[in-house]
Short mmCIF file of C-alpha atoms in Angstrom, two decimals:
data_model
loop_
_atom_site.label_atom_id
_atom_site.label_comp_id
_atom_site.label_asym_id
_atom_site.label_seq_id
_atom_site.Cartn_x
_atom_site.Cartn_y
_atom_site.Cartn_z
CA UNK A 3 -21.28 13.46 -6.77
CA UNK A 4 -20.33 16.15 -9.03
CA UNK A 5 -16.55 14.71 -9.93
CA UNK A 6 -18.03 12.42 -12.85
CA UNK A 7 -16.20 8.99 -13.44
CA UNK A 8 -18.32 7.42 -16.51
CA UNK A 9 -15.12 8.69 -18.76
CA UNK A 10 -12.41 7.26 -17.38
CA UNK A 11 -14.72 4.07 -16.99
CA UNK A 12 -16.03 4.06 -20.53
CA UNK A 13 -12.37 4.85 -21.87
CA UNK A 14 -11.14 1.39 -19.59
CA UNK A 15 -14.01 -0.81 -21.26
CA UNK A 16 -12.76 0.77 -24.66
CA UNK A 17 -9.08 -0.45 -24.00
CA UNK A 18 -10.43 -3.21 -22.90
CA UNK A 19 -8.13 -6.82 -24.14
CA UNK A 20 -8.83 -10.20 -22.90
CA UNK A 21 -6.06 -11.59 -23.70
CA UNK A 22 -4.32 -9.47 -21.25
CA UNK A 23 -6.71 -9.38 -18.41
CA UNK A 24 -6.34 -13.66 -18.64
CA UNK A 25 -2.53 -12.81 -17.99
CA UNK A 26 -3.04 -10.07 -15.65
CA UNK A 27 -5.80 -12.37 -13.59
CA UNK A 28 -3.39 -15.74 -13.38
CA UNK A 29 -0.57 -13.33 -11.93
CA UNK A 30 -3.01 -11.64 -9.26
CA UNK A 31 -4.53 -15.68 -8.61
CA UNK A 32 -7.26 -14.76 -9.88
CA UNK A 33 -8.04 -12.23 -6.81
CA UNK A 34 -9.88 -10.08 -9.41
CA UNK A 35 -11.41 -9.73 -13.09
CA UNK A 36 -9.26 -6.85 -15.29
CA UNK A 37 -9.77 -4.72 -18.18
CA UNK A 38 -6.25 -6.28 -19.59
CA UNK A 39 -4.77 -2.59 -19.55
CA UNK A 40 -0.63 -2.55 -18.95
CA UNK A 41 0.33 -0.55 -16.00
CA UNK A 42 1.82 2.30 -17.90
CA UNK A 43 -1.04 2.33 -20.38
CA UNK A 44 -3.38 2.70 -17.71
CA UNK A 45 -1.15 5.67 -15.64
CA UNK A 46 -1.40 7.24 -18.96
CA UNK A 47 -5.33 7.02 -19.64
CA UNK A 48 -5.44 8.81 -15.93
CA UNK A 49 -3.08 11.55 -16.71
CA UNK A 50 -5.01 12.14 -19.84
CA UNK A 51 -8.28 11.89 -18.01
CA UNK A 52 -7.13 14.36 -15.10
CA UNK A 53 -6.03 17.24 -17.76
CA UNK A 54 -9.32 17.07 -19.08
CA UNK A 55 -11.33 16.51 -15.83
CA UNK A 56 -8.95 17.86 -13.08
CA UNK A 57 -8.74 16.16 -9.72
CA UNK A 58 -11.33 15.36 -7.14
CA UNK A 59 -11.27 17.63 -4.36
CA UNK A 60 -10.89 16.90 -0.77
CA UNK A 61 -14.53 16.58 -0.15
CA UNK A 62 -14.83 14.53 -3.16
CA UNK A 63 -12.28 12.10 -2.23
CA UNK A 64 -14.36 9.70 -0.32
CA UNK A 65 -17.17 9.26 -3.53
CA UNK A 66 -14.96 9.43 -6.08
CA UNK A 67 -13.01 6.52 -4.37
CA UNK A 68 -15.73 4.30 -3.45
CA UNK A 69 -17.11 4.02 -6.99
CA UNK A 70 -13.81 3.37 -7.88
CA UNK A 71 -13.43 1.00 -5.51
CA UNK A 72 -17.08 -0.70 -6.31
CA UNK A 73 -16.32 -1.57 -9.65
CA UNK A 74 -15.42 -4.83 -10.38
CA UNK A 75 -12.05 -4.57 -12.42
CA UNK A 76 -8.87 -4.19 -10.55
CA UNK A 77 -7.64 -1.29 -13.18
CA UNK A 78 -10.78 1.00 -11.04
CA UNK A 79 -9.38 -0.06 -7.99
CA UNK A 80 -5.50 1.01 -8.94
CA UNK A 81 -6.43 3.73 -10.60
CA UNK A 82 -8.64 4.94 -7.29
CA UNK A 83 -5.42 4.75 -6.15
CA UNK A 84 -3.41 6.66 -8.80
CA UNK A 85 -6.21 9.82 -8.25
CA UNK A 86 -5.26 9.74 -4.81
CA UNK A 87 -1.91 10.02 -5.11
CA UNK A 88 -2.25 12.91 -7.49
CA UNK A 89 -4.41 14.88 -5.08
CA UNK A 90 -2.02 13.67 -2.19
CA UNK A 91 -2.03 17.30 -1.03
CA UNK A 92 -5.49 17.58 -0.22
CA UNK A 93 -5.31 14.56 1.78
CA UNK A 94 -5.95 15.35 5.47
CA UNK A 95 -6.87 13.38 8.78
CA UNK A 96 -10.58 12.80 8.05
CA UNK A 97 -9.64 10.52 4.84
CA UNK A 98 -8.14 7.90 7.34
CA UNK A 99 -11.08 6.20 7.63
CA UNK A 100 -11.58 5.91 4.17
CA UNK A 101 -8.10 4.61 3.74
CA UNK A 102 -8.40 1.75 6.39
CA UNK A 103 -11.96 0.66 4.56
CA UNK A 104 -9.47 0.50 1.77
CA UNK A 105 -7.25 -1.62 3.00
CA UNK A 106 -9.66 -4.32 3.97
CA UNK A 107 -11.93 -4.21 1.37
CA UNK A 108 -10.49 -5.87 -1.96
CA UNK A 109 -7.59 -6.35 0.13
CA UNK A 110 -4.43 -7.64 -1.63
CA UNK A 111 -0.65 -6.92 -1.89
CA UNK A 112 -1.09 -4.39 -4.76
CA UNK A 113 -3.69 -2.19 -3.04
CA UNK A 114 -2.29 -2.39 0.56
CA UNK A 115 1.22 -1.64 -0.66
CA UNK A 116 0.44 1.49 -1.78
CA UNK A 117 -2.20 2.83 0.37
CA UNK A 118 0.08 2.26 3.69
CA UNK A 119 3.58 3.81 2.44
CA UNK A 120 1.84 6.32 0.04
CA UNK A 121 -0.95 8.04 1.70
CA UNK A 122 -0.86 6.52 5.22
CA UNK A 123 2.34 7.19 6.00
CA UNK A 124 2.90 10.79 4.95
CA UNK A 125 -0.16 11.56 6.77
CA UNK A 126 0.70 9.82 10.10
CA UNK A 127 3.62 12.16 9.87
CA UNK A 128 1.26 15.34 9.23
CA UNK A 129 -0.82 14.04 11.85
CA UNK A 130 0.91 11.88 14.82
CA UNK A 131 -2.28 11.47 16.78
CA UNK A 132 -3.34 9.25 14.39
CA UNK A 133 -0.73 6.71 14.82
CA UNK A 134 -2.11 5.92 18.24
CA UNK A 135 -5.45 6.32 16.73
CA UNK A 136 -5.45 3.92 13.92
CA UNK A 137 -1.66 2.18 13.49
CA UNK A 138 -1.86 0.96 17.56
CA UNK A 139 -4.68 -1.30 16.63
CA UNK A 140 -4.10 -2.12 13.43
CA UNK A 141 -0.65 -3.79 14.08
CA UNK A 142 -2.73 -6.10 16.45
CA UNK A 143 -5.95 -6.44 14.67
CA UNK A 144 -7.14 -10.27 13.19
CA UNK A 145 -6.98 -8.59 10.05
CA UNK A 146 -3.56 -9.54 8.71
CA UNK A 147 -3.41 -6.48 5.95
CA UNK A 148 -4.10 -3.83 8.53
CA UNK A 149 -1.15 -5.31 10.00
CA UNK A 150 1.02 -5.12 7.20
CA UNK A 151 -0.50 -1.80 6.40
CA UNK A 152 0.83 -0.93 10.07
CA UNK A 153 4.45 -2.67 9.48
CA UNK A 154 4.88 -0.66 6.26
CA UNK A 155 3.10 3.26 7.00
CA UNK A 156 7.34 4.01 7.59
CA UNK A 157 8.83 2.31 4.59
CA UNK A 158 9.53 5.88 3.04
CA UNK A 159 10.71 7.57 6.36
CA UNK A 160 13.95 6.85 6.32
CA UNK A 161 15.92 9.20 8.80
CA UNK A 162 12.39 9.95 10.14
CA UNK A 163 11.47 6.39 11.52
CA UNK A 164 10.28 5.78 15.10
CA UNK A 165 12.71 2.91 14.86
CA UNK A 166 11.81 2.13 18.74
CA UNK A 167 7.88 1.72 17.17
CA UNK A 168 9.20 -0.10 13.89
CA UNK A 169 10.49 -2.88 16.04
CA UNK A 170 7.68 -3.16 18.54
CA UNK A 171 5.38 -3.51 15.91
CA UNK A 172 7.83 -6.14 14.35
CA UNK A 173 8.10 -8.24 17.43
CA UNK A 174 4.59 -8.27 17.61
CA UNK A 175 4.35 -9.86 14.09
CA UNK A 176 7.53 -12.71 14.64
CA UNK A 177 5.84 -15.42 15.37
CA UNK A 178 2.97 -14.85 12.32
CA UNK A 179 3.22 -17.67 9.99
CA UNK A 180 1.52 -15.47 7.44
CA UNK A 181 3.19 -15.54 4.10
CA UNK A 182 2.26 -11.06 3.26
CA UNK A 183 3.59 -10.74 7.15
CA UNK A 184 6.40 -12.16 7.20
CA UNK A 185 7.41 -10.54 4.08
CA UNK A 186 6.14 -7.32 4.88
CA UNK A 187 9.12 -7.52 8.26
CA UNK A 188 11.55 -8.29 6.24
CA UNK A 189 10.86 -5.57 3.32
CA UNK A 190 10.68 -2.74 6.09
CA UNK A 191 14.19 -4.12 7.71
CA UNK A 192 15.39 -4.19 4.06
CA UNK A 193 14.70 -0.65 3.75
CA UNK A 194 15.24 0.72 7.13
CA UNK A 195 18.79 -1.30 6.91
CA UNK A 196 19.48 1.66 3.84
CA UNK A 197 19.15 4.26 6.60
CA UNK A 198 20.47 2.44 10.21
CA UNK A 199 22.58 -1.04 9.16
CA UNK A 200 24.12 -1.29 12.40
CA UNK A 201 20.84 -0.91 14.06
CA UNK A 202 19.24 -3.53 11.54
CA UNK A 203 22.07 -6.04 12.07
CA UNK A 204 21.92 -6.02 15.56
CA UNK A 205 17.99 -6.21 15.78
CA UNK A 206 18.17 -9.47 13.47
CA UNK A 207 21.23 -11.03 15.33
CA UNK A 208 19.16 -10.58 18.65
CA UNK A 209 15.75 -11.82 17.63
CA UNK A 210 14.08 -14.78 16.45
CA UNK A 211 12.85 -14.24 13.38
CA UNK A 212 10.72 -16.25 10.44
CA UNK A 213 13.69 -17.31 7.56
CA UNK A 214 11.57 -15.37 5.36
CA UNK A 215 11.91 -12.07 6.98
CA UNK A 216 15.38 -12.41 8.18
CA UNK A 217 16.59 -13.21 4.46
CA UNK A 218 14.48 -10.64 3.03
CA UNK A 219 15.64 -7.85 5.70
CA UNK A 220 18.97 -9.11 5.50
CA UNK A 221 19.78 -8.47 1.25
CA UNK A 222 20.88 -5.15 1.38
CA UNK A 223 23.23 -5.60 4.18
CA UNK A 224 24.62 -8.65 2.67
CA UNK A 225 24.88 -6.81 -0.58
CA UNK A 226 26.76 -4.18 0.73
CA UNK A 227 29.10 -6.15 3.25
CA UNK A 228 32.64 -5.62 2.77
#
């Protein structure tokens, strides 16, 4: 791999605070050891990292993130993340697969969050054959991040969303008694509810949903009820 990664590595063990990475570790349940480095600290040391460096290039995408990926402190994995989201525009359809090992590998809320709404999503748009290709089978797959990946790839659609798919793929999730699911219907309804309330209120009123998801897709409406 010719993109070389020991810099921004060797700068993250040299910012490096334990007393952070303890707090860091208790909020993430201990999911993953950290370098202790704040969020904007850590955006920063990339920036500074990609003016010296540049950005990985499409081919260079799938290495680059992987060793990311490999290491053992979350702050790799995030900022695999922030790299991709810089070089968003050289994103294309044959980084899906990459994405999806992604989202089940080191899988938590964080990660998945991102990678569905972020880079997913714009490039389900750029590429609809991929919906059917990927987002059919993730929303049904045992693996319950792929399905929130799948619940979530429209979060920043807004006037775009296939609401007829967004609530198909919802109905397929009601009667999931997992916690990230659950939460993951009733963050998308929030949003979606910014965009089509009428729509939103109706789909709630007519279907049985977890408490969870209907009070979580319901706070903007109720926010803005007059």
């Amino acid at each position: 791999m010719s993109y070389d990664l020991s810099p921004l590595i060797h700068t993250f063990n040299a910012h490096r605070n334990a007393e952070k990475a303890q707090q860091m570790e208790r909020y993430m349940r201990n999911q993953f050891p950290f370098f202790g480095i704040p969020a904007p600290e850590r955006r920063q040391l990339v920036r500074d990292f990609t003016k010296t460096n540049g950005l990985p290039k499409a081919d260079e995408l799938h290495d680059v993130t992987t060793m990311l990926w490999n290491q053992p402190e979350r702050e790799c994995q995030i900022a695999a993340l922030d790299l991709l989201q810089r070089a968003r525009r050289v994103l294309n359809d044959q980084h899906i697969p990459l994405l999806e090992w992604m989202i089940v590998t080191k899988s938590w809320w964080d990660s998945v969050d991102t990678i569905s709404p972020q880079s997913c999503g714009p490039l389900f748009q750029k590429y609809p054959d991929l919906i059917e290709q990927y987002a059919e089978k993730w929303i049904i797959d045992d693996n319950f991040w792929l399905r929130r990946a799948a619940l979530l790839f429209q979060l920043k659609y807004k006037d775009a969303t296939d609401e007829e798919r967004l609530y198909r793929y919802i109905l397929l999730n009601t009667d999931s008694n997992q916690f990230f699911i659950q939460k993951a219907i009733g963050w998308v309804l929030r949003e979606y509810s910014k965009t089509a309330p009428d729509s939103v209120q109706q789909f709630i009123q007519h279907h049985d949903l977890k408490p969870l998801s209907k009070r979580e897709g319901l706070k903007w409406l109720n926010s803005h009820s007059t």
